[in-house]
mmCIF file of C-alpha atoms in Angstrom:
data_model
loop_
_atom_site.group_PDB
_atom_site.id
_atom_site.type_symbol
_atom_site.label_atom_id
_atom_site.label_comp_id
_atom_site.label_asym_id
_atom_site.label_seq_id
_atom_site.Cartn_x
_atom_site.Cartn_y
_atom_site.Cartn_z
ATOM 1 C CA MET A 1 132.732 108.222 39.380
ATOM 2 C CA VAL A 2 134.717 110.343 37.081
ATOM 3 C CA LEU A 3 136.174 107.925 35.399
ATOM 4 C CA GLY A 4 133.464 105.668 34.936
ATOM 5 C CA GLY A 5 131.452 108.294 33.559
ATOM 6 C CA THR A 6 133.738 108.907 31.154
ATOM 7 C CA ALA A 7 134.498 105.575 29.849
ATOM 8 C CA SER A 8 131.426 105.675 29.109
ATOM 9 C CA ALA A 9 130.835 108.243 26.832
ATOM 10 C CA LEU A 10 134.041 107.943 24.520
ATOM 11 C CA PHE A 11 133.250 103.950 24.461
ATOM 12 C CA PRO A 12 129.005 103.506 25.075
ATOM 13 C CA ARG A 13 129.226 100.174 23.875
ATOM 14 C CA ASN A 14 132.534 98.580 25.194
ATOM 15 C CA SER A 15 131.737 96.861 28.310
ATOM 16 C CA ILE A 16 134.443 95.959 29.466
ATOM 17 C CA ALA A 17 136.432 99.747 29.289
ATOM 18 C CA SER A 18 133.093 100.841 31.489
ATOM 19 C CA ILE A 19 133.889 98.103 34.634
ATOM 20 C CA ALA A 20 138.351 98.673 34.504
ATOM 21 C CA SER A 21 136.926 102.299 34.309
ATOM 22 C CA SER A 22 135.137 102.335 37.629
ATOM 23 C CA GLY A 23 137.015 99.977 39.659
ATOM 24 C CA LEU A 24 140.043 101.363 39.037
ATOM 25 C CA GLY A 25 137.822 104.435 40.024
ATOM 26 C CA ALA A 26 137.081 102.632 42.968
ATOM 27 C CA VAL A 27 140.417 102.198 44.013
ATOM 28 C CA SER A 28 141.129 105.206 43.496
ATOM 29 C CA SER A 29 138.844 106.441 46.324
ATOM 30 C CA SER A 30 139.823 104.333 48.776
ATOM 31 C CA MET A 31 143.008 105.435 49.097
ATOM 32 C CA VAL A 32 142.138 109.007 48.815
ATOM 33 C CA LEU A 33 140.050 108.164 52.271
ATOM 34 C CA ALA A 34 142.561 106.120 53.658
ATOM 35 C CA ARG A 35 145.115 108.512 53.480
ATOM 36 C CA ARG A 36 143.729 111.050 54.311
ATOM 37 C CA ARG A 37 142.077 109.334 57.938
ATOM 38 C CA THR A 38 145.914 108.244 58.441
ATOM 39 C CA ARG A 39 146.150 112.426 58.620
ATOM 40 C CA LEU A 40 143.256 113.073 60.529
ATOM 41 C CA LEU A 41 144.072 110.380 63.186
ATOM 42 C CA PRO A 42 146.509 110.572 65.866
ATOM 43 C CA GLU A 43 149.270 108.581 67.520
ATOM 44 C CA SER A 44 147.501 107.427 70.365
ATOM 45 C CA GLU A 45 143.596 106.366 69.159
ATOM 46 C CA GLU A 46 145.443 103.572 66.629
ATOM 47 C CA PRO A 47 145.003 100.317 68.011
ATOM 48 C CA GLU A 48 148.592 98.508 68.362
ATOM 49 C CA GLU A 49 148.960 94.487 66.905
ATOM 50 C CA ASN A 50 149.740 93.781 70.302
ATOM 51 C CA ALA A 51 146.731 95.313 71.947
ATOM 52 C CA TYR A 52 144.395 93.014 73.380
ATOM 53 C CA PRO A 53 146.764 90.332 75.921
ATOM 54 C CA GLN A 54 146.607 86.838 75.061
ATOM 55 C CA LEU A 55 144.021 84.579 77.500
ATOM 56 C CA PRO A 56 146.141 81.834 78.646
ATOM 57 C CA GLU A 57 145.384 78.241 78.045
ATOM 58 C CA LEU A 58 143.291 76.698 80.589
ATOM 59 C CA SER A 59 144.115 72.958 82.337
ATOM 60 C CA GLU A 60 141.479 70.566 82.209
ATOM 61 C CA LYS A 61 141.544 71.512 85.800
ATOM 62 C CA HIS A 62 140.936 74.722 86.196
ATOM 63 C CA VAL A 63 138.589 74.635 83.588
ATOM 64 C CA SER A 64 136.479 72.700 86.652
ATOM 65 C CA ASP A 65 138.085 74.633 89.649
ATOM 66 C CA VAL A 66 136.257 77.983 87.752
ATOM 67 C CA LEU A 67 133.145 76.582 86.845
ATOM 68 C CA GLU A 68 132.611 75.330 90.724
ATOM 69 C CA GLU A 69 132.833 78.258 91.683
ATOM 70 C CA SER A 70 130.856 79.662 88.380
ATOM 71 C CA ASP A 71 127.491 77.332 90.051
ATOM 72 C CA SER A 72 128.128 77.748 93.434
ATOM 73 C CA ALA A 73 127.771 81.492 92.905
ATOM 74 C CA GLU A 74 124.461 80.957 91.172
ATOM 75 C CA HIS A 75 123.218 79.266 94.656
ATOM 76 C CA THR A 76 123.781 82.267 97.010
ATOM 77 C CA PRO A 77 120.938 84.468 98.244
ATOM 78 C CA PHE A 78 121.129 88.246 97.421
ATOM 79 C CA SER A 79 121.664 90.494 99.888
ATOM 80 C CA GLU A 80 118.491 92.416 101.271
ATOM 81 C CA PRO A 81 119.249 96.233 100.309
ATOM 82 C CA VAL A 82 120.729 99.176 103.404
ATOM 83 C CA LEU A 83 117.579 101.656 102.697
ATOM 84 C CA ASP A 84 119.367 104.448 103.895
ATOM 85 C CA ARG A 85 117.676 107.339 106.597
ATOM 86 C CA ASN A 86 119.110 109.892 105.198
ATOM 87 C CA SER A 87 118.185 109.988 101.905
ATOM 88 C CA LYS A 88 115.981 113.244 100.361
ATOM 89 C CA ALA A 89 113.361 110.270 98.211
ATOM 90 C CA SER A 90 110.259 110.248 100.615
ATOM 91 C CA LEU A 91 109.026 106.697 101.708
ATOM 92 C CA ILE A 92 105.941 108.087 102.050
ATOM 93 C CA GLU A 93 104.795 109.458 98.806
ATOM 94 C CA ASN A 94 105.756 106.119 97.918
ATOM 95 C CA PRO A 95 103.052 102.964 99.696
ATOM 96 C CA ALA A 96 104.054 100.046 98.962
ATOM 97 C CA THR A 97 106.959 101.473 100.479
ATOM 98 C CA GLU A 98 105.993 103.309 103.719
ATOM 99 C CA ASP A 99 106.901 100.998 106.357
ATOM 100 C CA THR A 100 111.565 101.902 107.182
ATOM 101 C CA THR A 101 114.031 98.679 108.790
ATOM 102 C CA GLU A 102 112.694 99.972 112.237
ATOM 103 C CA GLU A 103 109.268 99.578 111.867
ATOM 104 C CA ALA A 104 109.239 96.076 110.805
ATOM 105 C CA GLU A 105 111.258 94.945 113.267
ATOM 106 C CA ASN A 106 109.224 96.271 115.842
ATOM 107 C CA LEU A 107 105.864 94.743 113.939
ATOM 108 C CA GLN A 108 107.349 91.401 114.566
ATOM 109 C CA PRO A 109 105.385 88.452 116.887
ATOM 110 C CA LEU A 110 107.271 86.705 119.668
ATOM 111 C CA ASP A 111 108.967 82.969 118.308
ATOM 112 C CA GLY A 112 105.469 81.617 119.870
ATOM 113 C CA ARG A 113 107.192 78.614 122.197
ATOM 114 C CA PHE A 114 105.966 77.886 125.787
ATOM 115 C CA SER A 115 104.880 75.264 128.005
ATOM 116 C CA GLU A 116 101.101 74.871 128.395
ATOM 117 C CA GLU A 117 101.522 72.137 131.265
ATOM 118 C CA VAL A 118 101.825 74.389 134.078
ATOM 119 C CA ALA A 119 97.859 76.060 133.751
ATOM 120 C CA ILE A 120 97.038 72.959 132.656
ATOM 121 C CA LYS A 121 98.050 72.119 136.023
ATOM 122 C CA TRP A 122 96.611 74.779 138.075
ATOM 123 C CA LEU A 123 93.529 74.757 136.461
ATOM 124 C CA ALA A 124 93.348 70.265 136.635
ATOM 125 C CA ASN A 125 94.347 70.655 141.189
ATOM 126 C CA ARG A 126 90.492 72.533 140.888
ATOM 127 C CA GLY A 127 88.724 70.133 138.926
ATOM 128 C CA VAL A 128 89.201 71.823 136.017
ATOM 129 C CA SER A 129 90.339 70.483 132.861
ATOM 130 C CA VAL A 130 91.142 71.418 129.610
ATOM 131 C CA MET A 131 89.660 69.948 126.325
ATOM 132 C CA ASP A 132 91.989 69.226 123.426
ATOM 133 C CA GLN A 133 91.555 70.999 119.927
ATOM 134 C CA PRO A 134 93.043 70.785 116.453
ATOM 135 C CA GLU A 135 96.337 70.862 115.941
ATOM 136 C CA LEU A 136 96.989 74.031 114.058
ATOM 137 C CA ASP A 137 99.288 74.813 111.642
ATOM 138 C CA PRO A 138 102.260 76.483 112.300
ATOM 139 C CA HIS A 139 102.788 79.045 108.663
ATOM 140 C CA THR A 140 99.117 79.985 108.575
ATOM 141 C CA GLU A 141 99.787 80.749 112.483
ATOM 142 C CA GLU A 142 102.957 83.079 111.794
ATOM 143 C CA ILE A 143 100.893 84.316 109.605
ATOM 144 C CA PHE A 144 97.730 85.318 111.045
ATOM 145 C CA ASN A 145 100.019 86.660 114.103
ATOM 146 C CA LYS A 146 102.034 88.706 112.153
ATOM 147 C CA HIS A 147 99.563 90.976 110.464
ATOM 148 C CA ALA A 148 97.271 91.030 113.119
ATOM 149 C CA VAL A 149 100.532 92.771 115.484
ATOM 150 C CA ARG A 150 100.788 94.880 112.487
ATOM 151 C CA LEU A 151 96.929 95.489 112.456
ATOM 152 C CA GLY A 152 97.781 96.331 116.451
ATOM 153 C CA ASN A 153 100.174 98.291 117.126
ATOM 154 C CA LYS A 154 98.959 100.590 113.266
ATOM 155 C CA TYR A 155 95.260 100.287 114.718
ATOM 156 C CA LYS A 156 95.709 104.327 115.003
ATOM 157 C CA ASP A 157 97.990 106.860 113.769
ATOM 158 C CA GLU A 158 100.734 108.336 116.208
ATOM 159 C CA ASP A 159 97.707 111.281 116.835
ATOM 160 C CA GLY A 160 95.291 108.751 117.272
ATOM 161 C CA GLN A 161 93.138 108.808 114.489
ATOM 162 C CA PRO A 162 92.216 105.950 112.628
ATOM 163 C CA GLN A 163 94.356 104.661 110.589
ATOM 164 C CA LEU A 164 94.104 101.032 109.922
ATOM 165 C CA SER A 165 91.268 101.273 111.646
ATOM 166 C CA ARG A 166 89.853 102.324 108.127
ATOM 167 C CA LEU A 167 90.488 99.379 106.353
ATOM 168 C CA LEU A 168 89.266 96.500 108.806
ATOM 169 C CA GLY A 169 85.969 98.195 109.351
ATOM 170 C CA GLN A 170 85.884 97.909 106.030
ATOM 171 C CA ILE A 171 85.923 95.081 105.529
ATOM 172 C CA LYS A 172 83.964 93.822 108.804
ATOM 173 C CA TRP A 173 81.204 95.497 106.743
ATOM 174 C CA SER A 174 82.219 93.790 104.005
ATOM 175 C CA ILE A 175 81.850 89.782 105.668
ATOM 176 C CA THR A 176 78.662 90.707 107.696
ATOM 177 C CA ASN A 177 76.871 91.807 104.060
ATOM 178 C CA GLU A 178 78.370 89.658 101.789
ATOM 179 C CA ARG A 179 79.480 93.075 99.947
ATOM 180 C CA ASN A 180 82.467 93.389 98.079
ATOM 181 C CA LEU A 181 84.850 96.386 99.658
ATOM 182 C CA THR A 182 85.557 99.533 98.436
ATOM 183 C CA CYS A 183 87.647 101.427 101.693
ATOM 184 C CA HIS A 184 87.972 105.548 100.406
ATOM 185 C CA LEU A 185 90.883 107.248 101.946
ATOM 186 C CA SER A 186 90.319 110.415 100.794
ATOM 187 C CA ARG A 187 90.277 112.374 103.837
ATOM 188 C CA ALA A 188 93.101 110.115 105.054
ATOM 189 C CA SER A 189 97.020 111.796 105.133
ATOM 190 C CA GLN A 190 99.675 110.746 103.423
ATOM 191 C CA LYS A 191 101.319 108.638 105.773
ATOM 192 C CA GLN A 192 98.190 106.914 106.643
ATOM 193 C CA ILE A 193 97.417 105.999 102.720
ATOM 194 C CA GLY A 194 101.328 104.920 103.332
ATOM 195 C CA THR A 195 100.463 102.742 105.780
ATOM 196 C CA ILE A 196 96.730 101.472 104.469
ATOM 197 C CA THR A 197 97.810 100.831 101.399
ATOM 198 C CA GLN A 198 101.277 98.690 101.768
ATOM 199 C CA PHE A 199 99.184 96.679 104.863
ATOM 200 C CA GLY A 200 96.956 95.616 102.271
ATOM 201 C CA LYS A 201 99.261 95.094 99.097
ATOM 202 C CA ASP A 202 100.872 92.457 102.307
ATOM 203 C CA LEU A 203 97.502 91.094 103.168
ATOM 204 C CA ASP A 204 96.605 90.217 99.702
ATOM 205 C CA LYS A 205 100.833 88.585 99.015
ATOM 206 C CA ASP A 206 100.167 86.726 102.011
ATOM 207 C CA THR A 207 96.538 85.453 99.584
ATOM 208 C CA LEU A 208 94.812 83.397 103.297
ATOM 209 C CA PHE A 209 93.238 87.195 102.920
ATOM 210 C CA PHE A 210 91.514 88.455 99.635
ATOM 211 C CA SER A 211 90.223 87.048 95.897
ATOM 212 C CA ARG A 212 90.661 90.673 94.720
ATOM 213 C CA TYR A 213 92.579 94.083 95.673
ATOM 214 C CA LYS A 214 93.708 96.335 93.892
ATOM 215 C CA TYR A 215 94.017 100.260 95.278
ATOM 216 C CA PHE A 216 93.429 103.052 92.732
ATOM 217 C CA PRO A 217 95.475 105.907 93.821
ATOM 218 C CA GLY A 218 93.435 108.444 91.340
ATOM 219 C CA GLU A 219 89.986 108.030 93.183
ATOM 220 C CA LYS A 220 91.935 106.866 96.791
ATOM 221 C CA ILE A 221 89.999 104.135 96.342
ATOM 222 C CA ILE A 222 90.663 100.268 97.245
ATOM 223 C CA ARG A 223 88.737 97.870 96.662
ATOM 224 C CA ALA A 224 88.858 94.124 97.340
ATOM 225 C CA SER A 225 87.192 90.599 98.236
ATOM 226 C CA VAL A 226 87.506 89.316 101.360
ATOM 227 C CA ARG A 227 87.968 85.194 101.493
ATOM 228 C CA ASN A 228 85.346 82.694 102.159
ATOM 229 C CA ARG A 229 87.401 80.586 104.980
ATOM 230 C CA PRO A 230 86.021 80.530 108.700
ATOM 231 C CA ASP A 231 89.053 81.235 109.546
ATOM 232 C CA THR A 232 89.708 84.528 108.069
ATOM 233 C CA ARG A 233 86.799 85.954 108.760
ATOM 234 C CA SER A 234 87.354 85.427 111.992
ATOM 235 C CA PHE A 235 90.680 86.892 112.640
ATOM 236 C CA PHE A 236 88.802 90.093 110.896
ATOM 237 C CA THR A 237 85.983 90.158 112.675
ATOM 238 C CA GLY A 238 87.846 89.804 116.763
ATOM 239 C CA GLY A 239 90.825 87.205 116.608
ATOM 240 C CA TRP A 240 93.379 89.067 115.248
ATOM 241 C CA PHE A 241 92.916 91.283 119.002
ATOM 242 C CA GLU A 242 93.491 88.131 120.742
ATOM 243 C CA ARG A 243 96.377 87.834 119.093
ATOM 244 C CA PHE A 244 97.954 90.979 119.667
ATOM 245 C CA ILE A 245 96.787 91.227 123.111
ATOM 246 C CA GLU A 246 98.817 87.454 123.577
ATOM 247 C CA TYR A 247 101.423 89.322 122.667
ATOM 248 C CA LYS A 248 101.842 92.120 124.240
ATOM 249 C CA VAL A 249 101.713 91.326 127.530
ATOM 250 C CA SER A 250 103.871 87.732 126.885
ATOM 251 C CA ASP A 251 106.388 90.802 125.334
ATOM 252 C CA PHE A 252 105.413 92.430 129.062
ATOM 253 C CA LEU A 253 106.276 89.131 130.693
ATOM 254 C CA GLN A 254 109.571 87.967 128.717
ATOM 255 C CA ARG A 255 110.988 91.622 129.085
ATOM 256 C CA SER A 256 110.236 91.267 132.874
ATOM 257 C CA ASN A 257 112.180 88.287 133.002
ATOM 258 C CA LEU A 258 108.619 86.486 134.595
ATOM 259 C CA SER A 259 107.829 82.793 134.159
ATOM 260 C CA TYR A 260 104.379 82.363 132.979
ATOM 261 C CA SER A 261 102.835 79.232 130.741
ATOM 262 C CA ARG A 262 99.901 80.177 129.140
ATOM 263 C CA LEU A 263 96.420 78.756 127.169
ATOM 264 C CA MET A 264 95.049 80.569 124.782
ATOM 265 C CA ASN A 265 91.295 80.237 123.365
ATOM 266 C CA ARG A 266 91.402 76.836 124.408
ATOM 267 C CA LEU A 267 87.671 75.586 126.128
ATOM 268 C CA ILE A 268 87.499 74.319 129.013
ATOM 269 C CA GLN A 269 85.322 72.234 131.464
ATOM 270 C CA PHE A 270 84.168 71.678 135.149
ATOM 271 C CA SER A 271 83.289 68.339 136.347
ATOM 272 C CA ASN A 272 80.078 68.824 136.185
ATOM 273 C CA GLY A 273 79.726 69.133 133.245
ATOM 274 C CA ASP A 274 79.456 73.036 132.204
ATOM 275 C CA SER A 275 82.219 74.594 129.455
ATOM 276 C CA PHE A 276 83.104 78.314 128.484
ATOM 277 C CA GLU A 277 86.394 79.020 126.327
ATOM 278 C CA LEU A 278 89.683 80.907 127.743
ATOM 279 C CA ASP A 279 90.600 83.609 125.674
ATOM 280 C CA LEU A 280 94.228 83.872 127.114
ATOM 281 C CA PHE A 281 94.679 82.503 130.514
ATOM 282 C CA TYR A 282 97.724 82.456 132.254
ATOM 283 C CA VAL A 283 99.886 81.219 134.610
ATOM 284 C CA VAL A 284 102.696 83.660 135.876
ATOM 285 C CA GLU A 285 105.635 82.891 138.776
ATOM 286 C CA GLY A 286 102.953 80.280 140.073
ATOM 287 C CA LYS A 287 99.815 81.808 140.092
ATOM 288 C CA PRO A 288 96.825 83.139 137.598
ATOM 289 C CA LEU A 289 96.548 86.144 135.386
ATOM 290 C CA LEU A 290 92.809 85.725 132.750
ATOM 291 C CA ILE A 291 92.648 87.828 130.297
ATOM 292 C CA GLU A 292 89.131 88.502 127.816
ATOM 293 C CA CYS A 293 89.208 90.329 124.484
ATOM 294 C CA LYS A 294 86.085 92.309 123.248
ATOM 295 C CA THR A 295 86.380 94.320 119.441
ATOM 296 C CA GLY A 296 81.787 95.488 120.472
ATOM 297 C CA ARG A 297 80.464 96.164 122.985
ATOM 298 C CA ASP A 298 78.763 94.149 124.503
ATOM 299 C CA ARG A 299 76.980 95.046 127.983
ATOM 300 C CA ASP A 300 76.474 91.211 128.700
ATOM 301 C CA ALA A 301 79.618 90.394 129.244
ATOM 302 C CA TYR A 302 80.242 92.440 132.429
ATOM 303 C CA GLN A 303 78.382 89.888 133.602
ATOM 304 C CA LYS A 304 79.967 86.802 132.212
ATOM 305 C CA PHE A 305 82.993 87.454 132.339
ATOM 306 C CA SER A 306 82.323 88.350 136.121
ATOM 307 C CA ASP A 307 80.965 84.430 136.767
ATOM 308 C CA ARG A 308 83.917 83.495 134.669
ATOM 309 C CA ARG A 309 86.697 85.018 137.615
ATOM 310 C CA LYS A 310 84.230 83.122 140.357
ATOM 311 C CA ARG A 311 84.113 80.118 138.812
ATOM 312 C CA LEU A 312 88.386 80.099 139.017
ATOM 313 C CA SER A 313 88.297 81.959 141.860
ATOM 314 C CA ILE A 314 90.863 84.539 140.197
ATOM 315 C CA SER A 315 91.157 87.926 142.317
ATOM 316 C CA PRO A 316 89.554 90.793 141.241
ATOM 317 C CA GLU A 317 93.447 92.362 140.411
ATOM 318 C CA ARG A 318 94.350 89.417 138.414
ATOM 319 C CA ALA A 319 91.282 89.872 135.837
ATOM 320 C CA PHE A 320 91.284 92.291 132.609
ATOM 321 C CA LEU A 321 88.683 92.095 130.281
ATOM 322 C CA VAL A 322 90.348 94.238 127.733
ATOM 323 C CA ILE A 323 87.645 96.976 125.385
ATOM 324 C CA LEU A 324 88.691 97.961 121.485
ATOM 325 C CA ASP A 325 89.599 102.065 121.535
ATOM 326 C CA PHE A 326 87.600 102.616 125.154
ATOM 327 C CA ASP A 327 88.256 105.753 127.240
ATOM 328 C CA PRO A 328 90.434 105.488 129.835
ATOM 329 C CA ASP A 329 87.694 107.444 131.673
ATOM 330 C CA GLU A 330 84.834 104.477 131.671
ATOM 331 C CA THR A 331 87.243 102.021 131.570
ATOM 332 C CA GLU A 332 88.480 103.399 135.401
ATOM 333 C CA ARG A 333 84.688 104.618 135.851
ATOM 334 C CA LEU A 334 83.240 100.292 135.340
ATOM 335 C CA SER A 335 86.722 99.176 136.680
ATOM 336 C CA ALA A 336 84.831 100.146 140.301
ATOM 337 C CA VAL A 337 81.297 98.961 139.369
ATOM 338 C CA TRP A 338 82.481 95.199 138.348
ATOM 339 C CA LYS A 339 85.281 95.157 140.722
ATOM 340 C CA PHE A 340 87.825 93.821 137.834
ATOM 341 C CA ASN A 341 89.973 95.878 135.439
ATOM 342 C CA ILE A 342 87.753 96.372 132.751
ATOM 343 C CA VAL A 343 91.051 98.326 129.954
ATOM 344 C CA GLY A 344 91.873 99.382 126.196
ATOM 345 C CA GLN A 345 94.682 97.852 124.463
ATOM 346 C CA ASP A 346 96.333 101.564 125.514
ATOM 347 C CA ASN A 347 96.774 101.368 129.039
ATOM 348 C CA LEU A 348 96.260 96.892 129.372
ATOM 349 C CA ILE A 349 100.610 96.442 130.235
ATOM 350 C CA PRO A 350 100.243 99.726 132.494
ATOM 351 C CA GLN A 351 97.095 98.445 134.523
ATOM 352 C CA MET A 352 99.227 95.298 134.721
ATOM 353 C CA GLU A 353 102.344 95.890 135.789
ATOM 354 C CA ALA A 354 100.906 97.569 138.287
ATOM 355 C CA ALA A 355 98.315 94.366 139.351
ATOM 356 C CA LEU A 356 101.682 92.520 139.424
ATOM 357 C CA GLY A 357 103.616 94.220 141.640
ATOM 358 C CA SER A 358 101.348 94.725 143.692
ATOM 359 C CA ASN A 359 100.676 90.566 144.349
#
């Protein structure tokens, strides 16, 4: 800049002199900067001439092998991350991750593969025929069974307080009144909110249950719309309870190494044309077991079940009317009155274990 300015002042009308002096100034300044950099930069930071290794020459076969390995790796599924149980991060604070891996495993339904032949034959020998039913879609059944087990196991929390029953009650109200549902969770604990919102999110993800679902954490409110599907509405209004009880009974029989055959939601017909639907009917070690499930308080249910038990000639000890959320003290009193087992979901298996052990 100094050289260029001086030349312009001495030779104001000579453009060649100005350009030459400016170029000379640029070269001089570059040399000065390079010299200073050489003095300031340590030798260890200066790159060597062969600092970067030379890539080996690849043969055509080598290239082909590399491409095959890359294509294979591209289609390898990622493994699921393992949750660190000692992590300080709270899973409860994030409702979307409330369930741990262990809990999720405990919620998985049984395989569901069973034989109906023995149960059908037992009824046929007594003049009762089992009516055919439409073939069920196994994928849809798997989804319904999975959520039924989850709903039953998380219906109440460890302290016996309402948990998923909060959301279920609003869903049933929505179906009955044909309105959108609103579930307020302001009085629920953080852990309960985590369980409820995760369940709602899972229902929404499987697409059979909600046409719209949203949780508003600021207000602690769930807003959703239940799908207008007959199987979905039947599931929420009682079908889930039958599936859950079937899971518990079949799990108990398998753990007890007892051979069994079962029918579920099958229509039976007697020789005179009378017919009714069996909720659950088992033949365990050659002997019958009759189970009916109720989610509400129906006074007529006791007499109907008593008549069906007698019609099928099943002993009182092997007949169970399971009523959702029924008081154990009340079930004991009513069982003595009606001469068959009236139980809640919590005392079903102990009662059944005692009955099967005594026969």
